[in-house]
XYZ file of C-alpha atoms in Angstrom:
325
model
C -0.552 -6.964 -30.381
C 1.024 -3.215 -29.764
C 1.205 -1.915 -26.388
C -0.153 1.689 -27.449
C -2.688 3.042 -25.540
C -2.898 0.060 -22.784
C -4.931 -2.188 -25.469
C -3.449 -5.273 -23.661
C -6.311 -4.369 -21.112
C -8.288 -7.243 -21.826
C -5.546 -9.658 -20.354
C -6.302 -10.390 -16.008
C -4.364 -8.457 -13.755
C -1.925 -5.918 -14.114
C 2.143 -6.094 -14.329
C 4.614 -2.919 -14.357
C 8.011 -2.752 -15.565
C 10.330 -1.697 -13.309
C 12.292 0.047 -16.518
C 12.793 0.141 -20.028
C 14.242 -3.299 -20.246
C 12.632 -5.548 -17.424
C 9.532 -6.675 -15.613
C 8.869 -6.033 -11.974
C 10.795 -8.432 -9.580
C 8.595 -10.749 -7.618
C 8.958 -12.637 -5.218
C 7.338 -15.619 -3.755
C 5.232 -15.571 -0.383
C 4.246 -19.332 0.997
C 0.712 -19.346 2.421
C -0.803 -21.314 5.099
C -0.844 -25.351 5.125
C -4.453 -25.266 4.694
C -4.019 -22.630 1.749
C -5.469 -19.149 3.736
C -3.410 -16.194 4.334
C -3.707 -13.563 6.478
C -1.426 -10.212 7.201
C -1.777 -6.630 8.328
C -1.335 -3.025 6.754
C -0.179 -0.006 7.873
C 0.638 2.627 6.311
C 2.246 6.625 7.628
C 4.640 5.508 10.703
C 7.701 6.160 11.259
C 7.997 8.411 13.906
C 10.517 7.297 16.568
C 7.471 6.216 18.664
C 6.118 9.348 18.963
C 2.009 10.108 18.096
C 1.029 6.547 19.130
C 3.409 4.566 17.115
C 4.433 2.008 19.843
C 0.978 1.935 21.037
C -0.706 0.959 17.443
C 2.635 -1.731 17.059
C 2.171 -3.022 20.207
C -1.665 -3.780 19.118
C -0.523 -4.956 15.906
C 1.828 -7.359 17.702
C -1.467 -8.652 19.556
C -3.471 -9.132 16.123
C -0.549 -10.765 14.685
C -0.325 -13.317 16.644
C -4.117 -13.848 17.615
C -4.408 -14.303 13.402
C -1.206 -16.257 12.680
C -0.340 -13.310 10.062
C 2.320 -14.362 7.856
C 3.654 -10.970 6.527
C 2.914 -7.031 7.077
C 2.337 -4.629 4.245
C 3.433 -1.040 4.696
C 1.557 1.676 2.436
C 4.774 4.204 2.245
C 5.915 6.974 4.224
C 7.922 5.278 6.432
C 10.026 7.395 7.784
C 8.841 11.607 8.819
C 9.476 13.863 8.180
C 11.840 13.498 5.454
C 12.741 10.148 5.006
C 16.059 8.507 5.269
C 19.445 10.563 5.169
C 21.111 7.797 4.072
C 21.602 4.025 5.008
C 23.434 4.297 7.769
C 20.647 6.772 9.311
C 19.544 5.709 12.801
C 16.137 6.408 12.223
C 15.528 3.342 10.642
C 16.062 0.994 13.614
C 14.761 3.672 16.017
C 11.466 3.397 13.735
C 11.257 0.679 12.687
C 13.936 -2.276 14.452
C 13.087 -0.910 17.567
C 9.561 -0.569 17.574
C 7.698 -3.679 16.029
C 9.356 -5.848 18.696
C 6.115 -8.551 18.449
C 7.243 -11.836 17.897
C 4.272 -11.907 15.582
C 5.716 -9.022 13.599
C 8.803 -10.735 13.044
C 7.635 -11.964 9.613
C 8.731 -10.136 6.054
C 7.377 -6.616 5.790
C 6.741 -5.675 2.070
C 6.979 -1.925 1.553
C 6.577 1.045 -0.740
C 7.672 4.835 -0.741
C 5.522 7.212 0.164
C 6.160 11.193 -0.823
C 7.832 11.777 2.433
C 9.968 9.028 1.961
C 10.890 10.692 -1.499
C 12.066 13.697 0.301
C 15.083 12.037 2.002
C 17.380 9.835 0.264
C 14.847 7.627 -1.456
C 17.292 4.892 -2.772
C 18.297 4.236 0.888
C 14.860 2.476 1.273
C 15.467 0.202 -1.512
C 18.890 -0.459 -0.545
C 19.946 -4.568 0.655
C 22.389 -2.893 3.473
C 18.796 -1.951 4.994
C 18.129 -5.803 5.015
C 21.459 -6.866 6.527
C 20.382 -4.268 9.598
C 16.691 -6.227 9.682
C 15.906 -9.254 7.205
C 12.549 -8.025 7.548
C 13.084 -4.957 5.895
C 11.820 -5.200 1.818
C 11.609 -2.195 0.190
C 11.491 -1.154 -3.665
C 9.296 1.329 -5.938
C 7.258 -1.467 -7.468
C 7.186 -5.222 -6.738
C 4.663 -8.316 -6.886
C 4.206 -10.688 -4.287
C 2.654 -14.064 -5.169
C 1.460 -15.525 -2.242
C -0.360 -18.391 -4.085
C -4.067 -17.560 -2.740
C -3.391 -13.627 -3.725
C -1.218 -12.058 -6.086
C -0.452 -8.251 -4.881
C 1.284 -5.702 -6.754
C 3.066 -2.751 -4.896
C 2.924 0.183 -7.247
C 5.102 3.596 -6.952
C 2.366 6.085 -7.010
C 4.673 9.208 -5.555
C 5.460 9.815 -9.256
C 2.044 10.070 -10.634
C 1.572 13.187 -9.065
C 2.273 16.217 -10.824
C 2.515 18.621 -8.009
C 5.388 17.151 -6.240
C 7.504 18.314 -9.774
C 5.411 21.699 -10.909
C 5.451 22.831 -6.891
C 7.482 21.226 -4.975
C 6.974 24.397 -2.177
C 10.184 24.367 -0.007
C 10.689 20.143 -0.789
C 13.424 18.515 -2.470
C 12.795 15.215 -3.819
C 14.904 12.403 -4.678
C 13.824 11.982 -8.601
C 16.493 10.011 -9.309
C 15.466 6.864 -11.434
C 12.505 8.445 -11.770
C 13.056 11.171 -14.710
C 11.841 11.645 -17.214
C 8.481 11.390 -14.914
C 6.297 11.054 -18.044
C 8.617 7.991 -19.613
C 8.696 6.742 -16.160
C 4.943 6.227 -15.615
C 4.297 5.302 -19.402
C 6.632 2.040 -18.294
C 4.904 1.445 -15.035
C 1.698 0.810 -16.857
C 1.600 -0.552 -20.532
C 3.301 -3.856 -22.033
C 3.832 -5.178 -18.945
C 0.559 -7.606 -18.563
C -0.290 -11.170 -17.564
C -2.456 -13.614 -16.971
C -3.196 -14.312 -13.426
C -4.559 -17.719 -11.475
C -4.685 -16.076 -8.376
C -7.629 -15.757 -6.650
C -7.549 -12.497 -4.912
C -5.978 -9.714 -6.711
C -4.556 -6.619 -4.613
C -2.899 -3.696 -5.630
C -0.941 -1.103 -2.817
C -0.039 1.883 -3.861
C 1.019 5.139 -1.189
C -1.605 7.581 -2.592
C -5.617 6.794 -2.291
C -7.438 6.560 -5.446
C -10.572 7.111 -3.324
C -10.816 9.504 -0.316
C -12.840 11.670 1.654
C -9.689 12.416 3.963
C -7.146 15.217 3.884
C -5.921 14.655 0.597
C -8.790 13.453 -1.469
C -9.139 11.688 -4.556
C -5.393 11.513 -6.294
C -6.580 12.849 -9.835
C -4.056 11.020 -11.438
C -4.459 7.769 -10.087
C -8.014 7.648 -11.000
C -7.213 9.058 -14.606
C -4.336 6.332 -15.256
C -4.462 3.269 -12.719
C -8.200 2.748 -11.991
C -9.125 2.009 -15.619
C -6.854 -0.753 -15.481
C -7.511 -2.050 -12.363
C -11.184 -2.623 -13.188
C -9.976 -4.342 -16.463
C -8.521 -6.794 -15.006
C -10.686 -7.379 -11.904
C -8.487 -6.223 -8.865
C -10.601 -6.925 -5.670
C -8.811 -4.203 -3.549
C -6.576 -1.084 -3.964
C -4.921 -0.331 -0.645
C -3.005 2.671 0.350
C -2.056 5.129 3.397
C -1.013 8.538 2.491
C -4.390 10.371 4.367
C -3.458 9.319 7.853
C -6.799 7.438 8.619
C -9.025 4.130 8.431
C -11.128 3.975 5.090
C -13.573 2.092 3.495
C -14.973 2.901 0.391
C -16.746 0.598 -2.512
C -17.024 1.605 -6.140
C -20.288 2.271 -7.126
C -19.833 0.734 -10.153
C -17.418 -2.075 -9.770
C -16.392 -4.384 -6.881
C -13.424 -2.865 -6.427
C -12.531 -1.515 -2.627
C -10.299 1.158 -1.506
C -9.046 0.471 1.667
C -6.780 2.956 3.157
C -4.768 2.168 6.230
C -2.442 5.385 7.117
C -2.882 6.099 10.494
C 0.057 4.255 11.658
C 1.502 7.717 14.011
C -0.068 11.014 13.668
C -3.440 11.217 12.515
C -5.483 13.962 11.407
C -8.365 14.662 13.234
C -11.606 16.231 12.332
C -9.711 16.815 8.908
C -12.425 15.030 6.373
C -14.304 15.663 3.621
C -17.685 14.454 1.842
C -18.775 11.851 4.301
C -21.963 11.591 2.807
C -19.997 10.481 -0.070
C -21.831 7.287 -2.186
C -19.800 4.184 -1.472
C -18.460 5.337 1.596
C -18.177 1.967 4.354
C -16.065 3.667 6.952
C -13.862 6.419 7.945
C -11.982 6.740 11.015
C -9.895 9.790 11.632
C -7.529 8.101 14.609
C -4.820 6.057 14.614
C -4.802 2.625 13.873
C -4.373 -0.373 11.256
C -5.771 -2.874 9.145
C -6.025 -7.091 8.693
C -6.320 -9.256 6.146
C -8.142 -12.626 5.971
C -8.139 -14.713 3.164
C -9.564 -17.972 1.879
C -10.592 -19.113 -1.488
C -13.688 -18.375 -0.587
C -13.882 -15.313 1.801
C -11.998 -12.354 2.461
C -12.214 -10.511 5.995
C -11.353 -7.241 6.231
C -10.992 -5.446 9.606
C -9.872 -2.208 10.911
C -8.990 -1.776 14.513
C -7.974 1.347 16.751
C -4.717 2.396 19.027
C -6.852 0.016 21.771
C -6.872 -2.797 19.754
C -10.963 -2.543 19.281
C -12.376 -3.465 16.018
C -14.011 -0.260 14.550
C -15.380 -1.581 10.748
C -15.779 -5.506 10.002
C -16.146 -6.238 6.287
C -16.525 -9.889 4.164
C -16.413 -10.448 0.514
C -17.253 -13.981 -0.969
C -16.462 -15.865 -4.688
C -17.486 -19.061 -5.851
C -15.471 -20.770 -8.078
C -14.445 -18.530 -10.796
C -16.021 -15.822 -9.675
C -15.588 -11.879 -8.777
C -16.460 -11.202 -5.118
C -19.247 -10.423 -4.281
C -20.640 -8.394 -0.292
């Protein structure tokens, strides 16, 4: 079978290649004894502390270890305004090291790069000297996690987006490894699927497919992601990038979008369409998100700079089955 066009569609769940030659690099996540998993997301951060950071990690750190969580996923822009300078730039420990000090949240933490991040030294991110400073730290531009009960791919979505090359304004990015853009993307999404047992199937990505936030609907992601996504029956597409709590089901398709960027600086009174079909939730503070899985349930809750649970949401499969609300 060729690989023009995406016509290995039909085949469960997606995989990217991480360049011409290779698939992504994955990496294996044990789950619970009794076979359930649970972590948080947060996504939009690092800011020294500042705009309710240390409050919403100090509530994380109080989640964590009330659900056991055994990793954290980070939805990109890590460090404001502009990234890393470089690896030996203190802003990583004084964003990061220094402020998820929970014993709970001293489990791996599975990032991505957001479009701020791209504006600093990008490859500093992805770097293994970042790892030496804190084994927690795991950063590249795309990645899959098998954690046994879910299989979740982290997806470099800074490069989908034309603006950031046709007008940049008065940002530089760090394109390297990423030009050409077009060969780039055409990489991250054909020839690269296979099957997957795994019961829950999660994609993170930086930008929101679905918003009614600051930044909307990312054009491109629904254009050249979603398709494949609902071919292959991904139960949730996560994401930060609008700094807010989101919920919002497809009215056609199980899929949710679940957007947790309101780890610092949120935006409020800065939204858009909220009588929008499929919208669950939206929550212009600051805050974060946890994840509860089972083979048989999935929890989903959202929770504010206090710690109090704003949105509650379950999904449910039988045995070879799609979830279902």
């Amino acid at each position: 079978m060729g690989c023009d066009r995406w016509v290995m569609l039909v085949i469960p769940i997606i995989y990217a290649l991480s360049n011409v030659s290779g698939e992504l690099k994955r990496f294996e996540q044990p789950s619970k004894g009794d076979g359930s998993l649970s972590f948080l997301v947060i996504g939009d951060w690092g800011r020294r502390g500042a705009f309710n950071q240390s409050q919403v990690a100090s509530q994380m750190g109080k989640m964590g270890e009330k659900l056991d969580i055994d990793f954290v996923v980070s939805t990109g822009d890590n460090f404001y305004d502009n990234g890393l300078r470089s690896v030996h730039d203190l802003a990583f420990e004084e964003s990061f090291t220094n402020i998820y000090t929970a014993n709970s949240l001293q489990k791996q933490w599975y990032s991505v790069l957001g479009n701020h991040d791209y504006r600093g030294d990008a490859e500093a991110q992805l770097s293994p000297l970042l790892t030496k400073i804190d084994t927690r730290w795991l950063c590249l531009r795309s990645f899959i996690v098998n954690a046994e009960l879910a299989e979740i791919i982290f997806v470099d979505t800074t490069p989908f987006v034309k603006s950031y090359f046709q007008d940049p304004e008065d940002h530089i990015y760090d394109w390297r490894g990423i030009n050409p853009r077009k060969h780039y993307i055409a990489n991250l999404l054909k020839c690269a699927l296979r099957e997957s047992n795994a019961k829950w199937k999660i994609v993170v990505g930086h930008h929101a497919i679905k918003s009614v936030g600051h930044h909307g609907d990312t054009r491109e992601l629904a254009t050249h992601l979603l398709p494949i996504l609902k071919a292959n029956n991904v139960d949730f597409y996560m994401n930060g990038h609008d700094h807010c709590l989101e919920h919002i089901s497809d009215t056609e398709n199980p899929i949710q979008f679940l957007t947790s960027g309101a780890g610092s600086k949120a935006w409020r009174g800065d939204v858009k369409q909220l009588n929008r079909e499929g919208l669950k939730f939206f929550y212009d503070g600051q805050g974060f998100m946890s994840v509860q899985l089972t083979q048989s349930n999935a929890e989903i809750a959202f929770y504010d700079v206090d710690g109090k649970i704003l949105h509650r949401w379950n999904a449910f499969k039988q045995f070879g089955d799609h979830s279902s609300i």
